[in-house]
Each structure stands twice: as structure tokens, then as C-alpha cells.
XYZ file of C-alpha atoms in Angstrom:
697
model
C 27.522 -108.305 38.805
C 29.647 -106.101 41.054
C 30.144 -107.382 44.604
C 32.428 -106.980 47.609
C 35.389 -108.506 45.734
C 35.102 -106.295 42.648
C 38.025 -103.854 42.126
C 37.408 -100.392 40.669
C 39.950 -98.020 39.244
C 41.530 -96.694 36.073
C 44.770 -96.922 34.132
C 46.332 -95.779 30.878
C 45.555 -97.620 27.684
C 48.396 -98.652 25.367
C 47.712 -95.518 23.334
C 47.855 -93.486 26.537
C 51.212 -95.023 27.568
C 52.653 -94.231 24.142
C 51.326 -90.671 24.201
C 52.782 -90.088 27.681
C 56.191 -91.394 26.626
C 56.146 -89.226 23.488
C 55.183 -86.142 25.500
C 57.959 -86.733 28.035
C 60.571 -87.342 25.329
C 59.689 -84.256 23.285
C 58.905 -82.036 26.282
C 55.578 -80.933 24.834
C 52.346 -80.600 26.799
C 49.821 -83.405 26.672
C 46.307 -81.920 26.575
C 43.499 -83.967 28.081
C 40.043 -82.394 27.780
C 37.164 -84.874 27.742
C 35.642 -87.640 29.833
C 33.753 -90.476 28.127
C 30.850 -92.277 29.819
C 29.545 -95.699 28.787
C 26.919 -98.167 29.974
C 28.878 -101.325 28.862
C 25.970 -102.473 26.729
C 22.980 -101.789 28.959
C 21.659 -102.334 32.473
C 23.803 -104.352 34.942
C 21.169 -107.112 34.994
C 21.265 -107.479 31.218
C 24.931 -106.947 30.317
C 28.099 -108.343 31.934
C 30.330 -106.069 33.994
C 32.941 -104.347 31.818
C 36.589 -105.291 32.272
C 38.970 -102.439 31.343
C 41.830 -103.512 29.064
C 45.011 -101.642 28.051
C 44.265 -102.508 24.438
C 40.934 -100.641 24.419
C 40.577 -97.809 21.936
C 36.917 -97.115 22.796
C 34.342 -97.909 25.452
C 32.070 -100.936 25.061
C 29.144 -98.542 24.434
C 29.615 -94.804 24.850
C 26.506 -92.853 25.950
C 27.916 -89.399 26.752
C 30.977 -87.211 26.160
C 31.638 -84.090 28.249
C 34.399 -81.621 29.008
C 36.514 -81.927 32.120
C 36.234 -79.117 34.583
C 39.305 -80.089 36.651
C 42.422 -82.277 36.396
C 44.659 -82.388 39.457
C 47.036 -84.715 41.358
C 45.444 -86.838 44.065
C 46.247 -85.537 47.564
C 46.930 -89.153 48.607
C 49.269 -90.065 45.706
C 50.930 -87.458 43.440
C 51.360 -90.107 40.712
C 47.577 -90.426 40.432
C 45.648 -87.796 38.503
C 42.015 -87.060 39.353
C 39.877 -86.132 36.344
C 36.660 -84.377 37.337
C 33.521 -83.664 35.295
C 29.992 -82.537 36.195
C 26.707 -83.890 34.833
C 23.930 -81.248 35.018
C 20.322 -82.249 35.927
C 19.137 -82.133 32.305
C 21.674 -84.782 31.183
C 21.002 -88.430 32.034
C 18.790 -91.387 31.313
C 21.695 -93.863 31.233
C 23.874 -96.120 33.427
C 27.425 -95.103 34.315
C 29.424 -98.382 34.144
C 32.620 -97.433 32.297
C 34.721 -94.279 32.002
C 37.393 -93.067 29.653
C 39.621 -90.037 29.098
C 40.182 -88.459 25.698
C 43.047 -86.154 24.723
C 42.953 -83.265 22.289
C 43.806 -85.616 19.386
C 40.661 -87.667 20.021
C 42.495 -90.719 21.468
C 41.069 -92.627 24.429
C 44.159 -92.623 26.650
C 42.697 -94.011 29.903
C 39.896 -96.367 30.898
C 38.205 -97.181 34.219
C 35.356 -99.267 35.625
C 33.438 -97.300 38.295
C 30.793 -98.619 40.650
C 27.586 -98.773 38.547
C 25.142 -95.887 39.030
C 22.104 -94.600 37.151
C 21.847 -90.916 36.182
C 18.120 -90.012 35.947
C 16.503 -87.247 33.899
C 14.274 -84.490 35.271
C 11.375 -85.910 33.254
C 11.687 -89.124 35.280
C 10.790 -87.245 38.439
C 14.327 -87.051 39.817
C 17.081 -84.678 38.930
C 20.485 -83.956 40.384
C 23.845 -82.505 39.527
C 26.364 -85.389 39.635
C 30.134 -84.987 39.910
C 32.274 -87.816 38.512
C 35.926 -88.175 39.545
C 38.112 -90.673 37.685
C 41.400 -91.692 39.357
C 44.103 -92.744 36.861
C 47.713 -93.798 37.562
C 49.947 -91.698 35.299
C 53.329 -91.963 37.005
C 54.970 -88.857 35.508
C 52.425 -86.028 35.405
C 54.804 -83.177 34.590
C 53.658 -82.511 30.995
C 49.949 -83.209 31.431
C 47.611 -80.197 31.058
C 43.847 -79.724 31.133
C 42.244 -78.299 28.004
C 38.692 -76.942 28.510
C 36.159 -74.548 26.947
C 35.140 -72.194 29.820
C 31.820 -71.417 28.112
C 30.698 -75.055 28.360
C 32.302 -76.598 31.424
C 30.392 -76.755 34.738
C 32.052 -75.965 38.065
C 31.514 -77.811 41.333
C 30.433 -75.955 44.444
C 33.824 -76.617 46.046
C 35.582 -75.083 43.047
C 33.344 -71.995 43.161
C 33.766 -71.584 46.931
C 37.551 -71.667 46.630
C 37.495 -69.211 43.725
C 35.235 -66.883 45.716
C 37.569 -66.992 48.727
C 40.552 -66.132 46.543
C 38.635 -63.257 44.903
C 37.415 -61.845 48.228
C 40.937 -61.925 49.642
C 42.245 -60.107 46.575
C 39.517 -57.441 46.732
C 40.045 -56.861 50.466
C 43.768 -56.408 49.982
C 43.231 -54.022 47.059
C 40.598 -52.003 48.937
C 42.784 -51.764 52.046
C 45.710 -50.532 49.984
C 43.393 -47.974 48.332
C 41.938 -46.619 51.566
C 45.323 -46.571 53.323
C 46.917 -44.504 50.558
C 47.533 -40.850 51.397
C 46.268 -39.756 47.969
C 44.273 -42.632 46.429
C 42.986 -40.423 43.586
C 45.927 -38.419 42.260
C 43.895 -37.438 39.186
C 41.615 -35.246 41.355
C 42.413 -31.898 42.932
C 42.599 -32.137 46.727
C 40.313 -29.957 48.853
C 43.369 -28.567 50.579
C 44.738 -27.476 47.221
C 41.437 -25.803 46.317
C 41.398 -23.979 49.646
C 44.960 -22.833 49.115
C 44.022 -21.353 45.743
C 40.573 -19.948 46.485
C 40.903 -18.953 50.114
C 39.890 -20.854 53.197
C 36.187 -21.661 53.721
C 35.184 -21.421 57.377
C 32.486 -23.939 58.250
C 29.346 -22.442 59.837
C 27.213 -25.600 59.946
C 23.444 -25.459 59.508
C 21.848 -22.011 59.398
C 19.753 -20.907 62.362
C 17.433 -17.960 62.853
C 14.561 -17.382 60.435
C 14.257 -17.797 56.673
C 14.986 -14.100 56.110
C 17.457 -13.499 58.965
C 20.077 -16.251 59.223
C 22.213 -16.667 62.338
C 25.429 -18.683 62.673
C 27.993 -19.701 65.267
C 31.535 -20.733 64.419
C 31.634 -24.511 64.845
C 34.239 -26.324 66.944
C 37.644 -26.391 65.285
C 37.207 -23.131 63.371
C 39.281 -20.081 64.397
C 37.610 -17.439 66.538
C 36.041 -14.645 64.485
C 36.528 -11.237 66.093
C 35.631 -9.115 63.056
C 34.649 -9.401 59.428
C 37.219 -8.543 56.779
C 37.007 -8.377 52.998
C 37.938 -11.666 51.367
C 36.676 -13.888 54.174
C 34.702 -16.905 52.950
C 32.215 -19.050 54.837
C 30.175 -22.140 54.037
C 26.814 -23.291 55.463
C 23.873 -25.634 54.924
C 20.473 -23.954 54.486
C 17.557 -25.092 56.652
C 14.762 -22.971 55.141
C 13.864 -21.513 51.754
C 14.195 -17.745 51.675
C 11.047 -15.629 51.110
C 13.014 -12.735 49.626
C 15.846 -10.535 50.924
C 18.091 -12.234 53.527
C 20.598 -11.100 56.166
C 23.305 -13.156 57.903
C 24.662 -12.682 61.433
C 27.758 -14.591 62.603
C 28.158 -14.804 66.368
C 27.931 -11.405 68.037
C 28.954 -9.482 64.918
C 26.510 -7.185 63.149
C 24.143 -8.702 60.612
C 25.019 -8.143 56.967
C 22.823 -8.362 53.883
C 23.244 -11.306 51.513
C 23.322 -10.239 47.863
C 23.728 -11.957 44.506
C 25.522 -10.694 41.420
C 23.555 -9.741 38.301
C 24.218 -7.654 35.210
C 22.908 -4.626 37.058
C 25.162 -5.239 40.074
C 24.521 -6.739 43.504
C 20.826 -7.194 44.270
C 18.732 -8.776 47.016
C 17.909 -12.453 46.731
C 14.721 -13.524 45.006
C 12.331 -15.930 46.749
C 13.652 -19.483 46.501
C 17.294 -18.596 45.779
C 18.192 -20.517 48.958
C 16.949 -24.120 49.093
C 16.667 -26.244 52.276
C 19.477 -28.787 52.595
C 21.703 -27.167 49.951
C 25.299 -26.051 50.559
C 26.136 -22.358 49.992
C 29.113 -20.004 50.246
C 29.148 -16.551 51.846
C 31.876 -14.320 50.424
C 32.359 -11.076 52.364
C 33.345 -8.103 50.176
C 33.772 -5.606 52.999
C 30.140 -4.463 53.008
C 27.807 -7.411 52.281
C 27.916 -11.170 51.848
C 27.816 -12.373 48.252
C 26.027 -15.713 47.888
C 27.825 -18.531 46.085
C 27.365 -22.245 45.650
C 24.191 -22.196 43.542
C 23.582 -21.203 39.961
C 23.106 -17.472 40.351
C 22.934 -14.400 38.244
C 25.814 -13.884 35.846
C 27.070 -17.486 35.971
C 27.228 -19.557 32.794
C 27.552 -22.863 34.657
C 28.864 -24.443 37.825
C 30.644 -27.776 38.187
C 29.919 -30.176 41.041
C 32.332 -33.130 41.342
C 31.868 -36.308 43.380
C 33.692 -39.599 43.938
C 30.980 -42.231 44.230
C 30.858 -44.892 46.893
C 29.745 -48.436 46.082
C 26.055 -48.428 45.099
C 25.659 -44.642 45.451
C 22.929 -43.221 43.222
C 21.986 -39.877 44.857
C 24.037 -36.659 44.818
C 23.106 -33.376 46.512
C 23.703 -29.970 44.923
C 21.451 -26.950 44.136
C 20.255 -26.698 40.545
C 16.859 -24.956 40.578
C 15.913 -23.317 37.294
C 18.930 -24.729 35.509
C 19.883 -27.315 32.902
C 22.035 -30.195 34.148
C 24.567 -32.318 32.253
C 25.702 -35.453 34.114
C 29.058 -37.136 33.453
C 30.111 -40.564 34.750
C 33.804 -41.262 34.259
C 33.848 -38.528 31.618
C 30.891 -39.909 29.647
C 27.552 -38.110 29.480
C 24.570 -40.035 30.890
C 20.874 -39.161 30.665
C 19.316 -41.696 33.044
C 18.862 -39.390 36.036
C 16.112 -37.339 37.699
C 15.828 -34.394 40.108
C 13.810 -34.238 43.321
C 10.934 -31.775 43.786
C 13.010 -28.876 45.162
C 15.972 -29.409 42.809
C 18.531 -30.076 45.548
C 19.361 -33.697 44.664
C 19.888 -35.806 41.548
C 19.291 -39.574 41.448
C 20.877 -41.888 38.874
C 18.781 -44.698 37.447
C 21.757 -47.101 37.706
C 23.816 -46.956 40.964
C 27.515 -46.171 40.710
C 30.451 -48.485 41.242
C 33.029 -47.603 43.881
C 35.338 -44.686 43.001
C 33.393 -43.644 39.895
C 34.093 -40.027 38.938
C 30.769 -38.164 38.808
C 30.457 -34.573 37.617
C 27.453 -32.332 37.111
C 27.568 -29.225 34.931
C 24.744 -26.913 36.006
C 23.853 -24.308 33.395
C 21.641 -21.356 34.200
C 21.141 -17.605 34.190
C 22.790 -16.926 30.843
C 22.954 -13.145 30.398
C 22.983 -11.390 27.030
C 23.462 -7.659 26.598
C 20.188 -5.974 25.717
C 18.049 -9.003 26.580
C 14.419 -8.543 27.569
C 13.520 -8.550 31.244
C 10.643 -10.642 32.587
C 8.414 -7.562 32.769
C 9.213 -6.710 29.152
C 8.470 -10.272 28.034
C 5.148 -10.204 29.897
C 4.275 -6.947 28.168
C 5.166 -8.435 24.782
C 2.940 -11.432 25.442
C 0.019 -9.104 26.077
C 0.588 -6.600 23.262
C 2.565 -8.394 20.545
C 0.713 -11.689 20.547
C -0.852 -12.748 17.257
C -4.217 -12.552 19.023
C -4.592 -10.262 22.053
C -6.880 -11.211 24.903
C -10.483 -10.399 23.963
C -10.180 -11.376 20.284
C -13.138 -13.395 18.964
C -12.768 -16.051 16.273
C -15.163 -18.532 14.647
C -14.113 -22.207 14.810
C -15.598 -24.898 12.537
C -15.419 -27.672 15.173
C -17.087 -27.925 18.548
C -13.791 -28.109 20.465
C -12.505 -25.028 22.310
C -8.799 -24.465 21.456
C -6.216 -23.810 24.218
C -6.250 -20.191 25.348
C -9.891 -19.627 24.304
C -13.337 -19.799 25.893
C -16.631 -20.302 24.076
C -18.750 -17.143 24.044
C -21.764 -18.863 25.548
C -22.872 -16.244 28.088
C -21.359 -18.259 30.945
C -20.143 -16.779 34.236
C -16.365 -16.782 34.798
C -14.079 -15.951 37.713
C -12.192 -12.658 37.558
C -9.363 -14.317 39.501
C -9.051 -17.118 36.952
C -9.132 -14.797 33.906
C -7.909 -11.372 35.074
C -6.836 -10.105 31.622
C -10.108 -11.098 29.959
C -12.129 -9.668 32.851
C -10.263 -6.381 32.548
C -11.035 -6.235 28.826
C -14.694 -7.341 28.845
C -15.568 -5.672 32.136
C -19.256 -5.765 33.082
C -20.551 -5.195 29.539
C -22.527 -8.439 29.430
C -23.409 -8.753 33.132
C -27.105 -9.122 33.963
C -26.834 -8.725 37.741
C -26.725 -12.293 39.073
C -23.047 -13.048 38.449
C -21.981 -12.787 42.090
C -18.967 -11.052 43.577
C -15.661 -11.647 41.796
C -17.279 -12.886 38.568
C -18.095 -11.559 35.102
C -20.211 -12.800 32.197
C -19.073 -13.662 28.679
C -21.039 -12.505 25.616
C -23.428 -15.056 24.125
C -22.954 -15.399 20.354
C -24.721 -18.727 19.949
C -27.158 -18.532 16.999
C -26.369 -14.845 16.351
C -25.088 -12.926 13.321
C -22.428 -10.334 14.201
C -22.671 -6.700 13.038
C -20.044 -3.986 13.089
C -20.522 -1.262 15.697
C -21.790 1.986 14.107
C -19.453 4.079 16.277
C -20.797 7.441 15.043
C -21.214 6.619 11.342
C -24.976 7.146 11.447
C -26.173 3.915 9.795
C -27.069 1.968 12.955
C -27.404 4.726 15.514
C -28.217 4.508 19.190
C -26.422 1.265 19.931
C -23.425 0.411 22.103
C -20.871 -2.359 21.764
C -22.261 -5.640 23.084
C -25.940 -4.712 22.648
C -28.416 -7.104 21.023
C -30.843 -6.194 18.199
C -33.928 -8.079 17.013
C -34.556 -9.036 13.394
C -35.860 -6.353 10.952
C -36.158 -5.771 7.198
C -38.802 -6.824 4.586
C -38.880 -10.052 2.673
C -40.809 -10.050 -0.654
C -43.259 -12.924 -0.985
C -45.169 -13.937 -4.180
C -48.266 -16.145 -4.165
C -50.834 -17.048 -6.871
C -54.489 -18.067 -7.310
C -56.974 -18.911 -10.043
C -59.978 -16.581 -10.372
C -63.224 -18.373 -9.607
C -65.673 -16.062 -11.382
C -65.763 -13.354 -13.950
C -66.516 -9.734 -13.249
C -65.529 -9.684 -9.549
C -62.146 -8.034 -9.979
C -61.365 -5.132 -12.250
C -59.317 -6.120 -15.270
C -55.563 -5.832 -14.982
C -55.845 -4.172 -11.588
C -54.018 -4.245 -8.212
C -56.132 -4.819 -5.111
C -54.798 -3.659 -1.704
C -56.506 -4.991 1.479
C -58.419 -2.462 3.535
C -56.782 -3.643 6.795
C -53.438 -2.163 5.743
C -51.506 -5.466 5.666
C -48.488 -5.479 3.383
C -50.079 -7.574 0.591
C -51.547 -6.845 -2.883
C -53.331 -8.932 -5.545
C -52.654 -8.378 -9.255
C -55.417 -9.423 -11.708
C -53.719 -10.636 -14.882
C -56.950 -11.036 -16.940
C -59.994 -8.978 -17.891
C -63.064 -8.509 -15.753
C -65.229 -11.031 -17.660
C -62.771 -13.960 -17.649
C -62.566 -16.775 -15.148
C -59.847 -19.292 -14.505
C -57.087 -16.780 -15.066
C -54.121 -16.608 -12.671
C -53.883 -13.802 -10.097
C -50.592 -12.995 -8.334
C -50.196 -11.987 -4.672
C -47.225 -9.910 -3.500
C -46.393 -9.604 0.238
C -43.669 -8.244 2.560
C -42.502 -10.343 5.571
C -40.444 -8.392 8.124
C -39.805 -11.289 10.537
C -36.154 -11.570 9.448
C -33.652 -12.102 6.674
C -31.604 -15.345 6.610
C -29.022 -15.964 3.899
C -27.299 -19.304 3.412
C -24.966 -19.856 6.333
C -22.513 -22.187 8.109
C -22.828 -22.852 11.836
C -19.586 -22.119 13.706
C -18.540 -21.861 17.339
C -17.445 -18.363 18.347
C -14.659 -18.265 20.935
C -12.897 -15.442 22.732
C -9.177 -15.286 23.510
C -8.935 -15.688 27.279
C -5.187 -15.710 27.981
C -1.954 -15.416 26.002
C 0.301 -17.959 27.680
C -0.465 -21.680 28.127
C 0.415 -21.290 31.825
C -0.940 -19.236 34.693
C -0.517 -15.513 34.223
C 1.763 -14.718 37.159
C 1.940 -14.113 40.892
C -1.016 -11.717 40.972
C -3.280 -14.264 39.298
C -2.171 -17.059 41.626
C -2.688 -14.885 44.674
C -6.196 -14.058 43.519
C -6.999 -17.759 43.341
C -6.278 -18.228 47.048
C -9.919 -17.528 47.883
C -11.050 -20.348 45.589
C -8.599 -22.794 47.156
C -9.625 -21.982 50.737
C -11.510 -24.403 52.953
C -15.106 -24.729 51.763
C -17.989 -24.376 54.203
C -21.765 -24.213 53.893
C -21.441 -20.478 53.206
C -18.038 -20.191 51.451
C -17.066 -21.584 48.059
C -13.726 -23.411 48.171
C -12.151 -26.844 48.170
C -12.699 -29.978 50.221
C -10.234 -32.737 50.962
C -11.236 -36.388 50.728
C -11.714 -37.763 54.227
C -9.483 -40.572 55.442
C -10.928 -43.909 56.559
C -10.407 -42.934 60.208
C -12.183 -39.588 59.715
C -15.181 -41.295 58.090
C -15.462 -43.813 60.932
C -15.042 -41.127 63.616
C -17.733 -38.979 61.984
C -16.880 -35.685 63.710
C -15.008 -33.838 60.936
C -17.052 -31.272 58.976
C -14.341 -30.075 56.570
C -13.844 -33.131 54.356
C -15.826 -35.027 51.737
C -16.625 -38.732 51.643
C -16.028 -40.689 48.440
C -18.449 -43.389 47.223
C -15.942 -46.105 48.101
C -15.677 -44.895 51.670
C -19.477 -44.674 51.924
C -19.576 -48.426 51.366
C -16.488 -49.194 53.451
C -17.240 -52.331 55.428
C -20.675 -52.849 53.842
C -21.572 -56.465 53.081
C -24.816 -58.274 52.331
C -26.077 -61.733 51.488
C -29.694 -61.974 50.395
C -31.367 -65.318 50.957
C -33.397 -67.387 53.355
C -30.339 -67.425 55.602
C -28.458 -64.171 55.176
C -26.995 -61.041 56.678
C -26.545 -57.303 56.176
C -23.463 -55.522 57.562
C -23.748 -51.729 57.750
C -20.763 -49.583 56.677
C -17.956 -49.076 59.156
C -18.955 -45.456 59.727
C -22.274 -46.761 61.098
C -20.392 -48.850 63.627
C -20.586 -52.050 61.630
C -24.124 -52.792 62.876
C -24.990 -56.286 61.608
C -28.370 -57.940 60.987
C -28.721 -61.704 60.447
C -31.681 -63.952 59.789
C -32.476 -67.572 59.061
C -35.104 -70.231 58.541
C -35.331 -73.784 59.881
C -37.394 -75.912 57.534
C -40.710 -77.225 58.771
C -40.964 -80.881 59.691
C -43.047 -83.202 61.854
C -41.836 -82.574 65.380
C -43.186 -82.812 68.924
C -44.757 -79.600 70.153
C -41.945 -78.937 72.566
C -38.801 -79.412 70.491
C -35.180 -78.338 71.056
C -33.703 -77.107 67.774
C -30.263 -76.992 69.344
C -27.432 -74.681 68.270
C -27.773 -72.949 64.900
C -24.630 -71.422 63.328
C -24.943 -67.792 62.235
C -24.200 -67.050 58.541
C -21.273 -64.886 59.689
C -19.728 -64.139 63.061
C -20.547 -60.795 64.686
C -17.314 -58.724 64.532
C -17.460 -57.777 68.215
C -20.551 -59.033 70.045
C -24.261 -59.912 69.632
C -26.970 -57.557 70.917
C -30.185 -59.566 70.849
C -32.130 -62.200 68.894
C -35.715 -63.291 68.513
C -37.455 -66.311 67.003
C -40.908 -67.453 65.897
C -42.424 -70.891 65.361
C -43.866 -71.443 61.876
C -46.371 -73.968 60.555
C -47.911 -75.019 63.890
C -51.234 -76.791 63.511
C -52.831 -75.156 66.494
C -53.283 -71.503 67.352
C -50.071 -69.449 67.621
C -50.997 -68.914 71.222
C -50.401 -72.615 71.795
C -46.847 -72.642 70.277
C -44.008 -70.179 70.696
C -40.286 -69.865 70.013
C -37.751 -69.763 72.819
C -34.252 -68.220 72.500
C -32.020 -70.178 74.838
C -28.691 -68.442 74.163
C -26.798 -66.286 71.645
C -23.058 -65.887 71.015
C -21.021 -64.128 68.353
C -21.199 -67.216 66.120
C -24.409 -69.147 66.989
C -27.839 -69.114 68.644
C -29.687 -71.865 70.555
C -33.440 -72.274 69.885
C -36.345 -74.423 71.001
C -40.102 -74.534 70.467
C -42.438 -74.296 73.460
C -46.092 -75.341 73.362
C -49.201 -75.848 75.429
C -49.924 -78.855 73.206
C -48.427 -82.219 73.858
C -48.690 -83.521 70.325
C -46.602 -84.005 67.221
C -47.266 -81.687 64.304
C -45.405 -79.887 61.490
C -43.507 -76.787 62.533
C -40.278 -74.904 61.852
C -38.567 -71.763 63.057
C -37.668 -68.262 61.845
C -35.048 -66.269 63.738
C -33.542 -62.760 63.591
C -30.369 -61.526 65.341
C -28.657 -58.137 65.704
C -25.044 -57.438 66.682
C -22.053 -55.307 65.827
């Protein structure tokens, strides 16, 4: 057993001494890569302590072999090499009583006897990462190298900390050199060079004034502007979206119109050409400002270039109504999205520092002879395969997009302006209400072509209904019951004028012959048929029909009242609790907000929060043999009142005498409990209990 006189340490084996001498003589490196661990035959109490010997070629009993993660001279003695290896938590279940070093040829070149220690496994309830350092006297360490597999070896915390410090120092030095450089990105064109080529941009800052009349002041550092001259260029940040035509006024100079270039020349801006927060150019041509900076009329595409900072994912530039191609370091990426007003783009994966980011914004391609929006709208209405108002039969009970079932329903003129203009009031019956029209009802009807002056079905207009008409020939039969009642081979017509006739097929003296009855039924004619659903084309495009239609819908989206049809918002929790708002609706969930109940002999009912959280509680104390005057003590409430109790009452149950002789007494009530006792005019013991009821909020 190891004790205070035991010496620990390591030395080269005979093979190790020979290998070292051979390496020194030939001047070749000596690669040492593995540490061997042994338990010397078992536990210290069962096996003698190992004694390292120079003649050893293997450990007494090897239990583990692992790669070294470090091999370095001892700070205390350069002739001593320290071999270091790390045991992870999942390796163990053995004693560490002997150590060895193995070179790349598989020879055990050093052996040592460490202080015994047990390396447990995680499954034993204890786990740790254990670092083993083996000190070996080598003498000459000049040719000794460490051979490791970086994918397997484990590093100590000290090793990682030192590596991190070295890396951080390197990065700081590189970053400082980068930021201190006069031109850290020589591959990019400098802003000063752009300004020299394109003309100086005077900075106006954020636009003031109104959305349609912008005002600016020259910011500090910009030259004083005494007059406008052709070729002057300015830059500003928009604060508001424009509603239409816009003017710009710089300082005390006269306001000038802002125009954009199109195929037909310079025109006023359309609503939304200027977006809040976006950067724009104003180029003065001697008469007006021409807007630049966004994808405008006549431009194939614009390029926006950025140099990303570390972790940057968002880039601001205007791109409404355009297609965007994003490039990161020259490679196209698709993992990006635009915000609601198309002034910013966000990458799904943040950028690294100094990444080159470019956006190509395509829009407003112009082709000679192309259709205008008005011409396209006209084509949709007139050249569509099915114009609005067309009726088609469908074999399934599902209304296709763009159609409505002709079911006689009432529709809004604002929602279907084209259909309303076509159908008009043809099918109205008078109760449609203002702003509405009625569809035709084709359910269960056969359709007939309008006579339109031909003279076959006169006196009818388009959309009129007609009842059934036209004879149906019916044939019936009977057997004559007696002879001589009907003339032979005769036709008998009823005297009442009904459209029937009997034909006697025998002679007058025969009986049992068959008579035939012919009749005409004018209630209707019904051929074989297939039930279909008739639908009418309601709109041509799968989207809303334009600004006029949307404007007409404003009335339907207005605030609803008891007298006006419109929309209602869902009330917030605070509005429901306050209870004073009359312009919002309450959802079922909010109706029950705060409601709670427990049904039972001892229970409670908590009203919803909008009723103030009024709470009712009740309980029963079981009957038992007690003295007439009995203190029931403090009884805990099923739940605590949220704020305070209001009142409580109690009643004695099961008393043997008259109720007038026994009564309940409420001694006290708090938010969490009540105190009760029974009072009595009797001075006896009998069976009684208690019922109580409490109210609070």
C-alpha cells in the first residue's frame, strides 16, 4: 500500500532510452502520441503496488489508452517533460495505478507509478473530467514531438483559455489595423469619388412641412444656398408618404414641383412614390426637381450597395412595387424579406463584418406600345372569356371564384359595382334597401330565350317569370261492367267540359270489354333533366376592382351603431371591465373573463371581472351531538375574497327544539375565514350543525 514514504514519478524504459539515443544520433523527430493507464492488477487492497522497471515493455494490466493533448517541458526542470491527457466523464470505472507513454511505433518508452486514484463512471452517480499529467525525465528533449489527432483529443480549460486569449489579441490587432486604414476596402468606390463623378449631393436632412408640400433647411456644414441652378443635387430623408403631387421649398427660395420621369415625359408623383424613412435625391433641372433614389418610371433597375457590420441583418432602401435580387459577397441569396412599406429588407441569417451586400431593385420596365393601366382594365372588362353578367350552369354545389349563385339574394352595389351596373334593378322587389340590388333566382327553373320581337312568346321582358303551360296526353283504361250502356265503338265526352274522353272498344251488348280514357293535363311538361347550380359572373379579376370600388366600401367599414351598418372592433380586457364603451363587441372568452365556480356542499361562484368580481361562497358544517350553545370556531372559506368580504349569514340545522330556541351567530368575517357559533334558549345537548353563506368581491 502507498504511504508517506512511497516515491512517485516516471522514467524512460530501456526501449525509451534506445529510441532517444537513436533519434538524437540520426537527428529525426521522435513522435510520442499516447498515454497508457493501468490498474496494476486490480484494487489497491487486492493487488500489490506496482514498481516501475526500466525493462518493462508493457503495463502490469492496461485498462485504457488515450491520445495526449499536450507535451511540454516542466517549468521547474527543462529536462523533465510533462505529458498531459484528459479523461472525459464517460470514460472510467477503473483504478489509475500505473502510467506509460507510447510512441508512434507502438513502443512503451516511459513508465510511472502515480498516486492511486479511482475514475468513476457517470452511471455510478459521479462523473468528472480528469486531467492526468505524467512527469518523465528525458534529459535531451530537442527531438521529441507530440503527435495527436485533433478530432479526438480533449483540451483542458487552461489550454482553451490561453488559446482564446491569443485569438482575441490577434483579432483586436487585425480589427484595429483595418479601422485605422485610410481606405480599408480598396475594392469599393469611395463616396468622394462618386460625388466627384456625379456631382455633389447637398444634405437636407429630414423633410419638414406637409406630405404634399415639403420644406427644407440647409443643415450645418453645407454651403449657403442663395439661388437654385440647373444641375444642383440634394438628398433628404422622407418623413411622410405623399398623397399625390408634391412641391419642395428649400430655405427662403420659391417652392418647386417634384416630378418623375416616364415615357411621356416628366409627370407629377403618384400616391406612395415617397415612402417614410426612405432616402431620396432631388435633381434640379432649372425648372423643377426630378426625384431620384427610388425605382421610378423609366428605370430598369437600381443598385444599392452596403458594407455590413458584424451581425447586421437589416438594410434600408426603397423598393415598393419592384423585384429585388440580393447579393452577399457576389452570391445571390433568397433568405430575405421586406417590411410592410417596402423600405427595409431583413436577411434571415445575419452578416459577418465587412460582408459586401448589394441589392438590385428592378421595376417600371417600359416597352414601346405597351398597354396602360386604363387599357388593361378595359380589356379585363371587354375581352375576358366571360364578361360580368354571364350565367353558367355548374354540376357541383361549390361557387367558383369570380361567380355568385343566382339565388335571389341581396348584394351590395359597392361590393359588386360591375355586376350591379349590368343587372340594375331588374330583379328588385322593393325591400333591398339603399345601396343594394337583387340577383335573379334560377333555382328549380328552366331557362327560356327572350322572344325579343320574334312573336312566339310575346309580351315578356328579360328577367320575367312564367308559370307552367301546355297539355300532357294521359291514357287510362277500364273494363265495362254491363252490356248496352255505352254505344258500340263510340267516344263519350263528359258534359262538364273537362278534357277527357272514353272510347268504347266493343259493341253495345258486350260486357267485360276494355274501354280507354284519353285526357289532357296542362299542369306542366317535365322532360328528363339534371339538376345544376346556375351562377352569374360577378367580377373579372380575382382582386378588388380598383380605387372606386374600395372607396365605395368605406361606408361598410365605418363604425357600426344601433342605426348604421358597419364594423365593430373586439373590446380589450380593460374596456370590458370598465363597461362604458359602446363602440366595441365582447367576445365569448371575455364574457367569462374571471368567472369561476365550484359546485358542492362547500363551494363558491365568482362573477366575471366585468361584474366587479362579485363572489358568493357557501358551506355546511356536519350535524353532531353538541351543547345548545356551541362555538364552531373559525371556518376557512373555500377561496379567499380577492379584495374584501361584504357580509355573511348562518343558520343552525338539525336542532331538536323549535328554531326559535336555536339560532346561528356570526362572530366575525375576514377575506379568508368566518367565525361561527350556535346560540340557544335551551341548555341541553342535542344534534345540530350549521349552514353559512358569505358575499364579497
